[in-house]
One Martini backbone bead per residue (centre of mass of N, CA, C, O) as a GRO file, in nm:
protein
  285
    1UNK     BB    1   8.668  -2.597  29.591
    2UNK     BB    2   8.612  -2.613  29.856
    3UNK     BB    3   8.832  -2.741  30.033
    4UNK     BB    4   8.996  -2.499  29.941
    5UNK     BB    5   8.824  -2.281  30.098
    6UNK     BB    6   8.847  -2.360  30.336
    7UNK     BB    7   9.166  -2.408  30.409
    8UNK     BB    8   9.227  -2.113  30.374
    9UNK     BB    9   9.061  -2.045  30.589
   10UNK     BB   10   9.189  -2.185  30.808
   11UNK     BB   11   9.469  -2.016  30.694
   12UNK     BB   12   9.428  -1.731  30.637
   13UNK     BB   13   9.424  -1.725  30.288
   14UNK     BB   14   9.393  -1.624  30.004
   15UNK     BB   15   9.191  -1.706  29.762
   16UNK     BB   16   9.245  -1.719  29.358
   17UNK     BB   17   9.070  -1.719  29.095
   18UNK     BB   18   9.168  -1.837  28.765
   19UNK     BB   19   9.159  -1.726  28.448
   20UNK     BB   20   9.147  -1.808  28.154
   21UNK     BB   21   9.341  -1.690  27.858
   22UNK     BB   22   9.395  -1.475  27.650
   23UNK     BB   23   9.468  -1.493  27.352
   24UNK     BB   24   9.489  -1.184  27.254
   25UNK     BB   25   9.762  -1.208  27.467
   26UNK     BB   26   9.993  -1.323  27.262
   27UNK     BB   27  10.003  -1.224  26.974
   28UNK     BB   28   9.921  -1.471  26.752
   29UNK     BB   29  10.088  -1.695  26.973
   30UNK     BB   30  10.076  -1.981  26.997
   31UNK     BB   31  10.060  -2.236  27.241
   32UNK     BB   32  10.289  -2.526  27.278
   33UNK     BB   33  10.016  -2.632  27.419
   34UNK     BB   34   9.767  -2.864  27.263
   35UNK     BB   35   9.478  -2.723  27.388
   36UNK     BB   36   9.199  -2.553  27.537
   37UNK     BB   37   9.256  -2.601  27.831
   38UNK     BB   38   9.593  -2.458  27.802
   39UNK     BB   39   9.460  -2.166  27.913
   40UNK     BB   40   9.415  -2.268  28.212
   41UNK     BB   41   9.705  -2.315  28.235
   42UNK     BB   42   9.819  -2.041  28.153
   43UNK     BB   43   9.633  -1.859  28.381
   44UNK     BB   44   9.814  -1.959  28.599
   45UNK     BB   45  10.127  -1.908  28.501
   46UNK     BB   46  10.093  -1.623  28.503
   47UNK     BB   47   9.993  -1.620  28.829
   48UNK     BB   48  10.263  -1.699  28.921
   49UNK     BB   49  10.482  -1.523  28.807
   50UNK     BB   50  10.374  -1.263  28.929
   51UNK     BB   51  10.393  -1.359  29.225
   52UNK     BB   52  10.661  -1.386  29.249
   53UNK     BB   53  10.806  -1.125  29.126
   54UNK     BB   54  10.655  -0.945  29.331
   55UNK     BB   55  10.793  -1.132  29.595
   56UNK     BB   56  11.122  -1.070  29.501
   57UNK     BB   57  11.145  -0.786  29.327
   58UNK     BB   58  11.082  -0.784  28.988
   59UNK     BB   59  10.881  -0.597  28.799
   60UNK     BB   60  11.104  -0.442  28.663
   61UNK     BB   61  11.183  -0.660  28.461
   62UNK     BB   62  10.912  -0.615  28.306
   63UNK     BB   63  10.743  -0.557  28.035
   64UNK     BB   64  10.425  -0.333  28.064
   65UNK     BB   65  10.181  -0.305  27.862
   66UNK     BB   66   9.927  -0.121  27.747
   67UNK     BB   67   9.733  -0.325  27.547
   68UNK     BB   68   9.721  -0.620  27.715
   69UNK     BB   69  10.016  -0.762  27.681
   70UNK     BB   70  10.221  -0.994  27.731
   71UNK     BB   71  10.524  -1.018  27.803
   72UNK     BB   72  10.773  -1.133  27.612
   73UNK     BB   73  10.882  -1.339  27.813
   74UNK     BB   74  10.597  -1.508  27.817
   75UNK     BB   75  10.571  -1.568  27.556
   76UNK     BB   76  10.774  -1.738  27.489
   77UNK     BB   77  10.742  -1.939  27.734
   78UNK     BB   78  10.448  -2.052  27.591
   79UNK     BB   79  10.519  -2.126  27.307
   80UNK     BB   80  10.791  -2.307  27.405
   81UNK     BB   81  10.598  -2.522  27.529
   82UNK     BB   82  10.664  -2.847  27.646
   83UNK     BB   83  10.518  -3.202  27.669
   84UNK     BB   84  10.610  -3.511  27.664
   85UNK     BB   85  10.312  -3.688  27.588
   86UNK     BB   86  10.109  -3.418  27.523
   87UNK     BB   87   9.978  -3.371  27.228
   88UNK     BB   88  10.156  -3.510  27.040
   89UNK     BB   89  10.330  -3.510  26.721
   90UNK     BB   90  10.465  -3.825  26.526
   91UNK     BB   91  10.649  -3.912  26.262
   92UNK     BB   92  10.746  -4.220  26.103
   93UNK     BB   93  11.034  -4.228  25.992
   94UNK     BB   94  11.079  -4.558  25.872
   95UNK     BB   95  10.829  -4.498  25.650
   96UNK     BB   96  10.904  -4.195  25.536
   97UNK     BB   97  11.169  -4.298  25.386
   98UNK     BB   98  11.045  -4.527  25.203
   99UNK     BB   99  10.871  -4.312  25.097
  100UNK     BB  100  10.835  -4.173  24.787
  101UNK     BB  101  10.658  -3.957  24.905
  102UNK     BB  102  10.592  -3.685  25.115
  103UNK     BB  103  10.452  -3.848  25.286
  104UNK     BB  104  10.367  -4.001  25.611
  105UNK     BB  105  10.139  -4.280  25.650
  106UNK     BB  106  10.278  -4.241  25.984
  107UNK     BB  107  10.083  -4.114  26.261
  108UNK     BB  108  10.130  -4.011  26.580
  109UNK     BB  109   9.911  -3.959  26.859
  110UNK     BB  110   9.998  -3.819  27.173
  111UNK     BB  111   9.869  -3.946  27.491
  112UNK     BB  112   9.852  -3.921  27.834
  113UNK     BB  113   9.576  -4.033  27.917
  114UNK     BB  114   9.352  -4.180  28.252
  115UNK     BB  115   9.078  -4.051  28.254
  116UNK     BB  116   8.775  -3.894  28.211
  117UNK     BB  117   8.911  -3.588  28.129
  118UNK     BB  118   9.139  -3.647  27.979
  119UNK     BB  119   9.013  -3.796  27.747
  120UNK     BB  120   8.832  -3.644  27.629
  121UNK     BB  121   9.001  -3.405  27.599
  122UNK     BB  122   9.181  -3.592  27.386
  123UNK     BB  123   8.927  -3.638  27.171
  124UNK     BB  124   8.947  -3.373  27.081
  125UNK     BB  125   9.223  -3.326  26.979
  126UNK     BB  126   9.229  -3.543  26.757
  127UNK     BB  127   8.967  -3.412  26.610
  128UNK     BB  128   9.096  -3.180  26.531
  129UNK     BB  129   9.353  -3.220  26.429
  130UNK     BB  130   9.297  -3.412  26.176
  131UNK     BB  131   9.111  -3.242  26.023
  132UNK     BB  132   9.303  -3.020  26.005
  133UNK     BB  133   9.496  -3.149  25.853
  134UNK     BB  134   9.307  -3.246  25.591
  135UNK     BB  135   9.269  -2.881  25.539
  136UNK     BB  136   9.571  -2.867  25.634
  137UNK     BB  137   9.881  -2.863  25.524
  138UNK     BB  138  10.177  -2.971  25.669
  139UNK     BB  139  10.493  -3.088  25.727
  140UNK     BB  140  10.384  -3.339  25.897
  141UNK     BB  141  10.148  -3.398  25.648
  142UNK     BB  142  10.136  -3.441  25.330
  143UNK     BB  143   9.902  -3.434  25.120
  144UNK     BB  144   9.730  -3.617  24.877
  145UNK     BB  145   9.528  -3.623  24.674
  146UNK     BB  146   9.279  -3.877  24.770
  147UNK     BB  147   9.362  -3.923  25.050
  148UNK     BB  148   9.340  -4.176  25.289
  149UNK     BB  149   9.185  -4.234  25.646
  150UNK     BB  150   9.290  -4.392  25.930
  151UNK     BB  151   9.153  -4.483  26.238
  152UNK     BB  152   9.390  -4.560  26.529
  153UNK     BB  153   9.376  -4.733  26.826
  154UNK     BB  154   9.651  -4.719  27.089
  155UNK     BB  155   9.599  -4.928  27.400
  156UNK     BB  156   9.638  -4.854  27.744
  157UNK     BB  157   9.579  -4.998  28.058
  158UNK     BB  158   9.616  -4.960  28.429
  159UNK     BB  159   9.426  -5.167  28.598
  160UNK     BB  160   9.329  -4.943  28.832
  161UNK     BB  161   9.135  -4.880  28.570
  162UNK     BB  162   8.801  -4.811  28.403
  163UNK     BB  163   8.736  -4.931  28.094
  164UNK     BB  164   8.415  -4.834  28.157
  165UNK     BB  165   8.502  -4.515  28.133
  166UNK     BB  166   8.731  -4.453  27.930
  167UNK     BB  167   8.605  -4.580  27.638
  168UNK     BB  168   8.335  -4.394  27.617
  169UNK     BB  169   8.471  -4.118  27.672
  170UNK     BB  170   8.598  -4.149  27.387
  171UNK     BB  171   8.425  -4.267  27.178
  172UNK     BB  172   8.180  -4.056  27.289
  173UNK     BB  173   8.350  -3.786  27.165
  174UNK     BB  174   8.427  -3.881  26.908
  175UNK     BB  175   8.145  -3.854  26.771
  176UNK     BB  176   8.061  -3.569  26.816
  177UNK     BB  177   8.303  -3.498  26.590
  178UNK     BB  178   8.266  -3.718  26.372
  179UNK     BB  179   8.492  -3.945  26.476
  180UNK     BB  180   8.633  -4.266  26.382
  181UNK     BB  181   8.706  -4.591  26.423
  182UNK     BB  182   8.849  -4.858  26.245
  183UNK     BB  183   9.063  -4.959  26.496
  184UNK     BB  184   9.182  -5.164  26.790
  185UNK     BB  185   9.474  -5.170  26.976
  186UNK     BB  186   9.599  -5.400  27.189
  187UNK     BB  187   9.836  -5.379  27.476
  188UNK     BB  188  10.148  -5.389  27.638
  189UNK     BB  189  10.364  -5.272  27.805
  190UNK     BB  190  10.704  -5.255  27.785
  191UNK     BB  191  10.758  -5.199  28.088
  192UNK     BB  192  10.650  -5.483  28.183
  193UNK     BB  193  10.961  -5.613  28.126
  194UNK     BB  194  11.151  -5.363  28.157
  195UNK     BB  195  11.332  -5.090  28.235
  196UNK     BB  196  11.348  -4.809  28.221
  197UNK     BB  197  11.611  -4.773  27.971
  198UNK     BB  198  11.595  -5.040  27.854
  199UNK     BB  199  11.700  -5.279  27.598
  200UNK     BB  200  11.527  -5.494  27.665
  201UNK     BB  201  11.327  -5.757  27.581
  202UNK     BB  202  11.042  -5.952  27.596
  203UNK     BB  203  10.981  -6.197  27.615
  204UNK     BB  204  10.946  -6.465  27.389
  205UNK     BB  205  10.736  -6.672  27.538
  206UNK     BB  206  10.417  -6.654  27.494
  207UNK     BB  207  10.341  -6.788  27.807
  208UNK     BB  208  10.500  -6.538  27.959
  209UNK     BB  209  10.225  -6.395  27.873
  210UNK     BB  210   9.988  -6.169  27.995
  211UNK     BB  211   9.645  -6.114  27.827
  212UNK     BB  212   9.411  -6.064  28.015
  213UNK     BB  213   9.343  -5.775  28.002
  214UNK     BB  214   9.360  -5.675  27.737
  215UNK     BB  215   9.115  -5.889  27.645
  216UNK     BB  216   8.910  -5.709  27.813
  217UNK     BB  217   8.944  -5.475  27.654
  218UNK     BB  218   8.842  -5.557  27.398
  219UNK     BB  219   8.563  -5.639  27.493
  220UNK     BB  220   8.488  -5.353  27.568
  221UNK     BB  221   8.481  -5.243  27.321
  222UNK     BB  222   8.294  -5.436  27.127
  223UNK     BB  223   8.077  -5.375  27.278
  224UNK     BB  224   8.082  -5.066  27.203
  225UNK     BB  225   7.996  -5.159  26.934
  226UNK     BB  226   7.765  -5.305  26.957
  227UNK     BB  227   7.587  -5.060  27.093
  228UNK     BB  228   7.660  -4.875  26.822
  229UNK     BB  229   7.579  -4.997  26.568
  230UNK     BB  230   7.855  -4.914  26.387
  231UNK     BB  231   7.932  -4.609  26.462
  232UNK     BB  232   8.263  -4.710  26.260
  233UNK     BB  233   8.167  -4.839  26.000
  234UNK     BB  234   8.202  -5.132  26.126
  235UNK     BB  235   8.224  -5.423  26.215
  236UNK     BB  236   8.305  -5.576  26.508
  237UNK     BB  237   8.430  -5.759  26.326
  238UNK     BB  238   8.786  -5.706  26.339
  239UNK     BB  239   8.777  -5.408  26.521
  240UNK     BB  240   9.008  -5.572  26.695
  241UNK     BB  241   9.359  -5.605  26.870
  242UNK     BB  242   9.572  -5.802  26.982
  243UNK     BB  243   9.930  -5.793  27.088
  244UNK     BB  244  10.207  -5.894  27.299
  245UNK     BB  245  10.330  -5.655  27.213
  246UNK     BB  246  10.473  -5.333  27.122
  247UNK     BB  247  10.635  -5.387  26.885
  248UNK     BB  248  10.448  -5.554  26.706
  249UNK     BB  249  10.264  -5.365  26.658
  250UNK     BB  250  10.453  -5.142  26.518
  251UNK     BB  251  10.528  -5.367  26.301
  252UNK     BB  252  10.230  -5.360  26.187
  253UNK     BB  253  10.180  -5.104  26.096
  254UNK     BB  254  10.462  -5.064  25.919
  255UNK     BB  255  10.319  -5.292  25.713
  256UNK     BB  256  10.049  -5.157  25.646
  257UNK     BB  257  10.147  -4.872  25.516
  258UNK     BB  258  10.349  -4.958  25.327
  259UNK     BB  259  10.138  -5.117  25.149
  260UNK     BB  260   9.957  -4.863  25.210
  261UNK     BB  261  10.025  -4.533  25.068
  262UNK     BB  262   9.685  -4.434  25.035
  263UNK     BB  263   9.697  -4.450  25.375
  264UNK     BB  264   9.666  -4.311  25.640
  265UNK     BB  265   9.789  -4.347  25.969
  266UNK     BB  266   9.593  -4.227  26.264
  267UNK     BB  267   9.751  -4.301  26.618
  268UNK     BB  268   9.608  -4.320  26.916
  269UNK     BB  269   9.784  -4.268  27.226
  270UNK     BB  270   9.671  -4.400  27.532
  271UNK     BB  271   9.579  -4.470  27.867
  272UNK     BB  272   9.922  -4.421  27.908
  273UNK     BB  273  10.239  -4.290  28.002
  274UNK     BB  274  10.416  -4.545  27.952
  275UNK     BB  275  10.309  -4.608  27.670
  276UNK     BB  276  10.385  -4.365  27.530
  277UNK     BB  277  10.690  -4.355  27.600
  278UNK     BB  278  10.776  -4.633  27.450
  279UNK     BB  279  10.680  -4.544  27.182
  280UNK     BB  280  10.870  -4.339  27.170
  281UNK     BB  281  11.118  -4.503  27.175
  282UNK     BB  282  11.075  -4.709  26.949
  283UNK     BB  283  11.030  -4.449  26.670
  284UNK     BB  284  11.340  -4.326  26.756
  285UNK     BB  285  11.532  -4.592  26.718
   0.00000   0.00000   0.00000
C-alpha cells in the first residue's frame, strides 16, 4: 500500500481505498464466486464499474435505489459471477451415475490457490463449505443418514514454490477449523506431460516419469503430520501417497469410492491452477 500511495503521490492522481462490499447490499442474493475474501473484491468491481459508468456518461442508466441497495444490473452480474477452479465443487458424475442411492460418493473440491494468502483462503473455504454440505444437504450432495466423510487432499505445486511455506499454512488453517486431512495424494500435473487442450496421454515407460518432486513433497507433508503428532487422526504411516500420473490417481479416487458407497470422498485439489484445469478436464470427459 505504501508503494502505491507514493506512486500516486508521484503522478498525481487520487489513490481511494475501497471497502469490502456490504452482504446486506445485495439483497439476499449470494455472490456467485464462494468465499469471504469475495466481498472485498466485490467492493472493488463495484467501484469500478461506478467509475467507469461516471466517466463514459452513462450512470443515468443505472437505477439507483433509495435503500442503499446496488442496482439490479449489479446484483445480478456479482451473483451470477463464475470463476471455473477456483472454489468450484464439482461432484463426479462417472462414480455417481453408478452408484445406487441419490448421493454422490465422490466430489472434488477445486481451488487452484498457490501462494501462501491464497492457501489459508482456500482451506477456510473447504472447511466452511464441507461442513455446511454436511449440516444441509444441498442438490450436490444429497447425504445419507450417518453417512460418513473422508477428508483427502488432492496436491501438486510447481518447483518454483515452497512447499515448506504452502503446505503448513494449509494443513494449519485446516486443523484451527476443526477439520483433518485423512489422506493426502501428490501428483503430477497431467500438462507436465503434453499441451494443454491435447488428447495425447503421459508416457506410458515408468522410467520416464521423474516423481522427485512429489516424493519430496510427500516428505514434507509426512514431516508435519508428524510434528503435530497425530493431528489427522491416523498415524502419518499410510496417511500420502505419490502416484506417476493424475489419471492414475483419479481412477484410484473412483474405485475407492465405489468400493465404500457409505463413505463420502472429499478431495480438495490445490497447489496448482494447472493441476485444477486437468483435473477439470478429466472428470468431465
Amino acid at each position: 500500500m505504501s508503494v502505491l500511495k507514493q506512486r500516486a503521490s508521484e503522478l498525481g492522481v487520487s489513490i481511494r481505498i475501497v471497502p469490502p462490499l456490504d452482504p446486506r447490499q445485495l439483497e439476499d442474493q449470494p455472490l456467485g464466486l464462494h468465499g469471504e475474501h469475495q466481498y472485498m473484491n466485490a467492493g472493488l468491481a463495484v467501484a469500478l464499474a461506478n467509475t467507469w459508468l461516471e466517466r463514459q456518461g452513462h450512470l443515468d442508466r443505472i437505477h439507483v435505489k433509495d435503500h442503499g441497495t446496488l442496482p439490479d444490473q449489479f446484483i445480478k452480474g456479482l451473483s451470477i459471477a463464475c470463476l471455473q477452479g477456483r472454489a468450484q465443487i464439482v461432484p463426479d458424475l462417472q462414480v455417481s451415475s453408478e452408484c445406487k442411492d441419490t448421493s454422490c460418493p465422490l466430489v472434488f473440491y477445486l481451488d487452484g490457490a498457490h501462494s501462501p494468502e491464497s492457501m489459508e483462503i482456500c482451506a477456510k473455504w473447504f472447511s466452511h463449505v464441507t461442513k455446511k454440505d454436511a449440516a444441509q444437504p444441498g442438490p450436490l450432495e444429497q447425504r445419507r443418514s450417518g453417512i460418513n466423510s473422508k477428508k483427502i487432499l488432492l496436491f501438486n505445486c510447481m518447483s518454483v514454490r515452497d512447499p515448506q511455506i504452502l503446505l503448513p499454512r494449509l494443513l494449519d488453517t485446516c486443523a484451527q477449523k476443526g477439520l483433518c486431512f485423512d489422506q493426502a495424494l501428490f501428483v503430477p500435473n497431467q500438462s507436465q506431460y503434453n499441451k494443454l487442450g491435447s488428447h495425447a496421454s503421459p508416457p506410458p515407460g515408468r522410467e520416464q516419469i521423474d516423481l522427485s518432486w512429489q516424493l519430496s513433497l510427500q516428505t514434507v507433508w509426512e514431516d508435519l503430520l508428524r510434528g503435530k503428532k497425530g493431528l489427522n487422526g491416523t498415524s502419518s504411516s499410510g496417511a500420502s501417497l505419490v502416484f506417476e500420473s493424475l489419471p492414475s490417481a483419479i481412477k484410484w479416487l473412483r474405485e475407492t469410492s465405489q468400493q465404500n458407497q457409505s463413505t463420502s470422498c472429499q478431495v480438495l485439489v490445490t497447489g496448482s491452477l494447472h493441476l485444477v484445469g486437468d483435473v477439470l478436464r478429466l472428470i468431465k470427459t
